[in-house]
Amino acid sequence: MPFTEVCIYQVKPQKVEEFEALMPEVKSFLEKQKGLLLLRFIKRGYRIDMEQVKEGLPPLKLTRVVKSVKYVLYWEFDTKENYGAAQKSLYDSYWKSIEKCLVAPHDKYLGEELF
């Protein structure tokens, strides 16, 4: 059963360039982790409200930064053990560089696939 993490990063507006310059290197590193099935990294650039939903309209492009720029890391592993080993590898290598770019500690949502 695949094991998944969704991680939300809230990056300081003045650290966006530094964060975005670091992430391709981090992505390349993460792609080499044992048992990795899927890796996605996105930058939040849109929002959707009920009007868009009810009318079937596309989402609205964000036009300003309020407190932070948000990014989402989604990665999926074949086992919890391989996920744990990958977390340690990330912690030992890039964790401090990532954290110094953040407004607050990142949020992690962990779980196994339901269906």
Coordinates of N, CA and C in Angstrom, one line a residue:
M1 N 0.8 -1.2 0.0 CA 0.0 0.0 0.0 C 0.9 1.3 0.0
P2 N 0.8 2.1 -1.0 CA 1.6 3.3 -1.1 C 1.4 4.2 0.2
F3 N 2.5 4.9 0.5 CA 2.5 5.9 1.7 C 2.8 7.2 1.1
T4 N 2.0 8.2 1.5 CA 2.0 9.5 0.9 C 2.2 10.6 1.9
E5 N 3.0 11.7 1.5 CA 3.1 12.9 2.3 C 2.7 14.1 1.3
V6 N 1.9 15.0 1.9 CA 1.6 16.2 1.3 C 2.2 17.3 2.2
C7 N 3.1 18.1 1.7 CA 3.8 19.1 2.6 C 3.6 20.5 2.0
I8 N 3.1 21.4 2.9 CA 2.8 22.7 2.6 C 4.0 23.6 3.1
Y9 N 4.6 24.4 2.2 CA 5.6 25.3 2.6 C 5.1 26.7 2.4
Q10 N 5.2 27.6 3.4 CA 4.9 29.0 3.4 C 6.2 29.8 3.4
V11 N 6.5 30.2 2.2 CA 7.8 30.9 2.0 C 7.7 32.4 2.1
K12 N 8.7 33.0 2.9 CA 8.8 34.4 3.0 C 8.9 35.1 1.7
P13 N 8.2 36.1 1.4 CA 8.2 36.8 0.1 C 9.6 37.1 -0.3
Q14 N 10.5 37.6 0.6 CA 11.8 38.0 0.2 C 12.8 36.8 0.0
K15 N 12.3 35.6 0.3 CA 13.1 34.3 0.1 C 12.6 33.5 -1.0
V16 N 11.7 33.9 -1.8 CA 11.1 33.2 -2.9 C 12.2 32.8 -3.9
E17 N 13.0 33.7 -4.3 CA 14.1 33.4 -5.3 C 15.1 32.4 -4.8
E18 N 15.4 32.5 -3.5 CA 16.4 31.5 -2.9 C 15.7 30.2 -2.8
F19 N 14.5 30.1 -2.4 CA 13.7 28.8 -2.3 C 13.6 28.2 -3.7
E20 N 13.2 28.9 -4.7 CA 13.0 28.4 -6.0 C 14.3 28.0 -6.7
A21 N 15.4 28.6 -6.3 CA 16.7 28.2 -6.8 C 17.1 26.9 -6.2
L22 N 16.8 26.7 -5.0 CA 17.2 25.5 -4.2 C 16.3 24.2 -4.7
M23 N 15.1 24.4 -5.0 CA 14.2 23.3 -5.2 C 14.5 22.4 -6.3
P24 N 15.0 22.8 -7.5 CA 15.4 21.9 -8.5 C 16.5 20.9 -8.0
E25 N 17.4 21.4 -7.2 CA 18.4 20.5 -6.7 C 17.8 19.5 -5.7
V26 N 16.9 20.0 -4.8 CA 16.2 19.2 -3.9 C 15.4 18.1 -4.6
K27 N 14.7 18.5 -5.7 CA 13.8 17.6 -6.5 C 14.7 16.5 -7.0
S28 N 15.8 16.9 -7.6 CA 16.7 15.9 -8.2 C 17.2 14.9 -7.1
F29 N 17.5 15.4 -5.9 CA 17.9 14.6 -4.8 C 16.8 13.6 -4.4
L30 N 15.6 14.2 -4.3 CA 14.4 13.4 -3.8 C 14.1 12.3 -4.8
E31 N 14.3 12.5 -6.1 CA 13.9 11.5 -7.1 C 14.8 10.3 -7.0
K32 N 15.9 10.4 -6.3 CA 16.8 9.3 -6.2 C 16.6 8.4 -5.0
Q33 N 15.5 8.8 -4.2 CA 15.3 8.0 -3.0 C 14.6 6.7 -3.2
K34 N 15.1 5.7 -2.5 CA 14.6 4.3 -2.7 C 13.1 4.3 -2.4
G35 N 12.4 3.6 -3.3 CA 10.9 3.4 -3.2 C 10.0 4.5 -3.6
L36 N 10.6 5.6 -4.1 CA 9.8 6.7 -4.5 C 8.9 6.3 -5.7
L37 N 7.6 6.5 -5.6 CA 6.7 6.2 -6.7 C 6.3 7.4 -7.5
L38 N 6.1 8.6 -6.8 CA 5.6 9.8 -7.5 C 6.1 11.0 -6.7
L39 N 6.5 12.0 -7.4 CA 6.9 13.3 -6.8 C 6.4 14.4 -7.6
R40 N 5.7 15.3 -6.9 CA 5.2 16.5 -7.6 C 5.5 17.7 -6.7
F41 N 5.8 18.9 -7.3 CA 6.0 20.1 -6.6 C 5.3 21.2 -7.3
I42 N 4.5 21.9 -6.6 CA 3.7 23.0 -7.2 C 3.8 24.3 -6.4
K43 N 3.6 25.4 -7.1 CA 3.5 26.7 -6.5 C 2.1 27.2 -6.6
R44 N 1.5 27.6 -5.5 CA 0.1 28.0 -5.6 C 0.1 29.3 -6.4
G45 N -0.7 29.4 -7.4 CA -0.8 30.5 -8.2 C -2.3 30.9 -8.5
Y46 N -3.2 30.1 -8.0 CA -4.6 30.4 -8.3 C -5.5 30.1 -7.1
R47 N -6.7 30.6 -7.2 CA -7.7 30.4 -6.2 C -9.0 30.1 -6.9
I48 N -10.0 29.5 -6.2 CA -11.3 29.3 -6.8 C -12.3 29.5 -5.8
D49 N -13.4 30.2 -6.1 CA -14.5 30.5 -5.2 C -15.7 29.8 -5.7
M50 N -16.8 29.9 -5.0 CA -18.0 29.2 -5.3 C -18.6 29.7 -6.7
E51 N -18.4 30.9 -7.0 CA -18.9 31.4 -8.3 C -18.3 30.6 -9.4
Q52 N -16.9 30.5 -9.4 CA -16.2 29.7 -10.4 C -16.7 28.3 -10.4
V53 N -16.9 27.7 -9.2 CA -17.4 26.3 -9.2 C -18.8 26.2 -9.8
K54 N -19.7 27.0 -9.3 CA -21.1 26.9 -9.8 C -21.2 27.1 -11.3
E55 N -20.4 28.0 -11.8 CA -20.5 28.4 -13.2 C -19.5 27.5 -14.1
G56 N -18.7 26.7 -13.5 CA -17.7 25.9 -14.3 C -16.6 26.8 -14.9
L57 N -16.3 27.9 -14.2 CA -15.3 28.8 -14.7 C -13.9 28.4 -14.2
P58 N -12.9 28.8 -14.9 CA -11.5 28.5 -14.5 C -11.2 29.2 -13.2
P59 N -10.2 28.7 -12.5 CA -9.8 29.4 -11.3 C -9.2 30.8 -11.6
L60 N -9.1 31.7 -10.6 CA -8.6 33.0 -10.7 C -7.2 33.1 -10.3
K61 N -6.4 33.8 -11.2 CA -4.9 33.9 -10.9 C -4.7 34.8 -9.7
L62 N -3.8 34.4 -8.8 CA -3.5 35.2 -7.6 C -2.7 36.5 -8.1
T63 N -3.0 37.6 -7.6 CA -2.4 38.8 -8.0 C -1.5 39.5 -7.0
R64 N -1.5 39.0 -5.7 CA -0.7 39.6 -4.7 C -0.3 38.6 -3.7
V65 N 0.8 38.9 -3.0 CA 1.3 38.0 -1.9 C 0.8 38.7 -0.6
V66 N 0.1 37.9 0.2 CA -0.4 38.4 1.5 C 0.6 38.2 2.6
K67 N 0.9 37.0 3.0 CA 1.9 36.8 4.1 C 3.0 35.9 3.6
S68 N 2.7 35.0 2.6 CA 3.7 34.1 2.2 C 3.3 33.6 0.8
V69 N 4.3 33.0 0.1 CA 4.1 32.3 -1.1 C 4.0 30.8 -0.8
K70 N 2.9 30.1 -1.2 CA 2.7 28.7 -0.8 C 3.2 27.8 -1.9
Y71 N 3.8 26.7 -1.4 CA 4.2 25.6 -2.3 C 3.8 24.3 -1.7
V72 N 3.5 23.3 -2.6 CA 3.1 22.0 -2.1 C 4.0 21.0 -2.7
L73 N 4.5 20.1 -1.8 CA 5.3 18.9 -2.2 C 4.4 17.7 -2.0
Y74 N 4.3 16.9 -3.0 CA 3.5 15.7 -2.9 C 4.5 14.6 -3.3
W75 N 4.7 13.6 -2.4 CA 5.5 12.5 -2.8 C 4.9 11.2 -2.2
E76 N 5.1 10.2 -2.9 CA 4.5 8.9 -2.6 C 5.6 7.8 -2.7
F77 N 5.5 6.9 -1.7 CA 6.5 5.8 -1.6 C 5.8 4.5 -1.5
D78 N 6.6 3.4 -1.8 CA 6.1 2.1 -1.8 C 5.8 1.6 -0.4
T79 N 6.6 2.1 0.6 CA 6.5 1.7 2.0 C 6.7 2.8 2.9
K80 N 6.2 2.7 4.2 CA 6.5 3.7 5.2 C 8.0 3.7 5.6
E81 N 8.6 2.6 5.5 CA 10.0 2.5 5.8 C 10.9 3.3 4.9
N82 N 10.6 3.2 3.6 CA 11.3 3.9 2.6 C 11.0 5.4 2.7
Y83 N 9.8 5.8 3.0 CA 9.5 7.2 3.3 C 10.3 7.7 4.4
G84 N 10.4 6.9 5.5 CA 11.1 7.4 6.7 C 12.6 7.6 6.4
A85 N 13.2 6.7 5.6 CA 14.6 6.8 5.2 C 14.8 8.0 4.3
A86 N 13.8 8.3 3.5 CA 13.9 9.5 2.6 C 13.8 10.8 3.4
Q87 N 13.0 10.8 4.5 CA 12.9 11.9 5.3 C 14.2 12.2 6.0
K88 N 14.8 11.1 6.5 CA 16.2 11.3 7.2 C 17.2 11.9 6.2
S89 N 17.2 11.4 4.9 CA 18.1 11.9 3.9 C 17.8 13.4 3.7
L90 N 16.6 13.8 3.6 CA 16.2 15.2 3.4 C 16.7 16.0 4.6
Y91 N 16.4 15.5 5.8 CA 16.8 16.2 7.0 C 18.3 16.4 7.0
D92 N 19.1 15.4 6.7 CA 20.5 15.5 6.8 C 21.1 16.3 5.7
S93 N 20.4 16.7 4.7 CA 21.0 17.4 3.5 C 20.4 18.8 3.3
Y94 N 19.1 19.0 3.1 CA 18.5 20.2 2.7 C 17.6 20.9 3.7
W95 N 17.3 20.2 4.8 CA 16.2 20.7 5.7 C 16.5 22.1 6.2
K96 N 17.7 22.4 6.6 CA 18.0 23.7 7.2 C 17.9 24.8 6.1
S97 N 18.4 24.5 4.9 CA 18.3 25.5 3.8 C 16.9 25.8 3.5
I98 N 16.0 24.8 3.5 CA 14.6 25.0 3.3 C 13.9 25.8 4.4
E99 N 14.2 25.4 5.6 CA 13.5 26.0 6.8 C 13.8 27.5 6.9
K100 N 15.0 27.9 6.5 CA 15.4 29.3 6.7 C 14.6 30.2 5.7
C101 N 13.9 29.6 4.7 CA 13.1 30.4 3.8 C 11.6 30.5 4.2
L102 N 11.3 29.8 5.3 CA 9.8 29.7 5.6 C 9.4 30.7 6.7
V103 N 8.1 31.1 6.6 CA 7.5 31.9 7.6 C 7.2 31.1 8.9
A104 N 6.8 29.9 8.7 CA 6.5 29.0 9.8 C 6.9 27.6 9.4
P105 N 7.1 26.7 10.4 CA 7.4 25.3 10.1 C 6.4 24.8 9.1
H106 N 6.8 23.9 8.2 CA 5.9 23.4 7.2 C 4.9 22.4 7.8
D107 N 3.8 22.3 7.1 CA 2.8 21.4 7.5 C 2.9 20.1 6.7
K108 N 2.8 18.9 7.4 CA 2.9 17.6 6.8 C 1.6 16.9 7.0
Y109 N 1.1 16.3 5.9 CA -0.1 15.4 6.0 C 0.3 14.1 5.4
L110 N 0.2 13.1 6.3 CA 0.7 11.8 6.0 C -0.4 10.7 6.0
G111 N -0.3 9.8 5.1 CA -1.3 8.7 5.1 C -1.1 7.7 4.0
E112 N -1.9 6.6 4.1 CA -1.9 5.6 3.1 C -3.1 5.8 2.2
E113 N -2.9 5.3 1.0 CA -3.9 5.4 0.0 C -5.2 4.7 0.4
L114 N -6.4 5.3 0.2 CA -7.6 4.6 0.5 C -8.1 3.8 -0.6
F115 N -8.1 4.3 -1.8 CA -8.6 3.7 -3.0 C -7.9 4.2 -4.2

